[in-house]
């Protein structure tokens, strides 16, 4: 659904704005470079987490490719965002 100012809404992924080519700006994750995966899954890249993988059936769980960790995304508003690392059992701050 196209919202105000060109923002789109995904029932499973939330609000985002499409940028150039494969870039999008997500309401909680910030700028992401996205690549479709198998089925409805998606790879997304940002400079802090590098490559993350997710799909509609598991989001807000994300797989982080650089260290093989499973993360759970937690947002307490637009600026207070964390990943719970299920491998280390520790919270990691989500950077913009």
GROMACS .gro file of C-alpha atoms in nm:
model
   96
    1UNK     CA    1   0.000   0.000   0.000
    2UNK     CA    2   0.133   0.342  -0.099
    3UNK     CA    3   0.110   0.582   0.193
    4UNK     CA    4   0.179   0.948   0.248
    5UNK     CA    5   0.507   1.069   0.100
    6UNK     CA    6   0.562   0.748  -0.098
    7UNK     CA    7   0.600   0.522   0.207
    8UNK     CA    8   0.489   0.162   0.161
    9UNK     CA    9   0.358  -0.082   0.420
   10UNK     CA   10   0.429  -0.454   0.435
   11UNK     CA   11   0.209  -0.657   0.672
   12UNK     CA   12   0.513  -0.850   0.794
   13UNK     CA   13   0.804  -0.606   0.744
   14UNK     CA   14   0.644  -0.273   0.838
   15UNK     CA   15   0.686   0.071   0.682
   16UNK     CA   16   0.953   0.149   0.426
   17UNK     CA   17   1.036   0.387   0.143
   18UNK     CA   18   1.187   0.260  -0.182
   19UNK     CA   19   1.509   0.429  -0.285
   20UNK     CA   20   1.715   0.371  -0.599
   21UNK     CA   21   1.751   0.018  -0.735
   22UNK     CA   22   1.760  -0.229  -0.442
   23UNK     CA   23   1.783   0.031  -0.165
   24UNK     CA   24   1.503   0.102   0.078
   25UNK     CA   25   1.466   0.303   0.397
   26UNK     CA   26   1.289   0.103   0.665
   27UNK     CA   27   1.106   0.280   0.947
   28UNK     CA   28   1.304   0.087   1.213
   29UNK     CA   29   1.611  -0.057   1.035
   30UNK     CA   30   1.719   0.254   0.841
   31UNK     CA   31   1.879   0.224   0.496
   32UNK     CA   32   1.907  -0.132   0.364
   33UNK     CA   33   2.032  -0.281   0.040
   34UNK     CA   34   1.796  -0.570  -0.035
   35UNK     CA   35   1.823  -0.880  -0.252
   36UNK     CA   36   1.539  -1.130  -0.294
   37UNK     CA   37   1.607  -1.478  -0.155
   38UNK     CA   38   1.433  -1.807  -0.222
   39UNK     CA   39   1.055  -1.797  -0.193
   40UNK     CA   40   0.950  -1.484  -0.006
   41UNK     CA   41   1.276  -1.453   0.186
   42UNK     CA   42   1.503  -1.150   0.167
   43UNK     CA   43   1.869  -1.069   0.218
   44UNK     CA   44   1.941  -0.719   0.341
   45UNK     CA   45   2.268  -0.537   0.399
   46UNK     CA   46   2.365  -0.243   0.614
   47UNK     CA   47   2.714  -0.128   0.716
   48UNK     CA   48   2.672  -0.225   1.083
   49UNK     CA   49   2.519  -0.573   1.065
   50UNK     CA   50   2.637  -0.660   0.713
   51UNK     CA   51   2.418  -0.929   0.552
   52UNK     CA   52   2.098  -1.032   0.729
   53UNK     CA   53   1.841  -1.284   0.608
   54UNK     CA   54   1.474  -1.308   0.701
   55UNK     CA   55   1.134  -1.408   0.567
   56UNK     CA   56   0.766  -1.341   0.644
   57UNK     CA   57   0.736  -1.660   0.849
   58UNK     CA   58   1.021  -1.575   1.090
   59UNK     CA   59   1.057  -1.193   1.103
   60UNK     CA   60   1.153  -1.024   1.341
   61UNK     CA   61   1.406  -1.309   1.367
   62UNK     CA   62   1.707  -1.247   1.142
   63UNK     CA   63   2.007  -1.458   1.050
   64UNK     CA   64   2.337  -1.262   1.047
   65UNK     CA   65   2.571  -1.413   0.789
   66UNK     CA   66   2.903  -1.267   0.916
   67UNK     CA   67   2.902  -1.475   1.237
   68UNK     CA   68   2.615  -1.721   1.191
   69UNK     CA   69   2.410  -1.564   1.471
   70UNK     CA   70   2.033  -1.562   1.499
   71UNK     CA   71   1.903  -1.223   1.608
   72UNK     CA   72   1.565  -1.106   1.731
   73UNK     CA   73   1.484  -0.744   1.647
   74UNK     CA   74   1.331  -0.539   1.930
   75UNK     CA   75   1.212  -0.177   1.886
   76UNK     CA   76   1.099   0.043   2.174
   77UNK     CA   77   1.028   0.343   1.953
   78UNK     CA   78   1.202   0.512   1.660
   79UNK     CA   79   1.541   0.554   1.829
   80UNK     CA   80   1.563   0.274   2.087
   81UNK     CA   81   1.628  -0.043   1.887
   82UNK     CA   82   1.815  -0.361   1.971
   83UNK     CA   83   1.899  -0.703   1.838
   84UNK     CA   84   1.882  -0.986   2.089
   85UNK     CA   85   2.163  -1.222   1.986
   86UNK     CA   86   2.032  -1.574   2.050
   87UNK     CA   87   2.384  -1.717   2.015
   88UNK     CA   88   2.545  -1.502   2.285
   89UNK     CA   89   2.225  -1.433   2.485
   90UNK     CA   90   2.308  -1.061   2.483
   91UNK     CA   91   2.149  -0.745   2.347
   92UNK     CA   92   2.325  -0.548   2.074
   93UNK     CA   93   2.231  -0.190   1.997
   94UNK     CA   94   2.092  -0.137   1.648
   95UNK     CA   95   2.282   0.153   1.495
   96UNK     CA   96   2.122   0.385   1.240
   0.00000   0.00000   0.00000
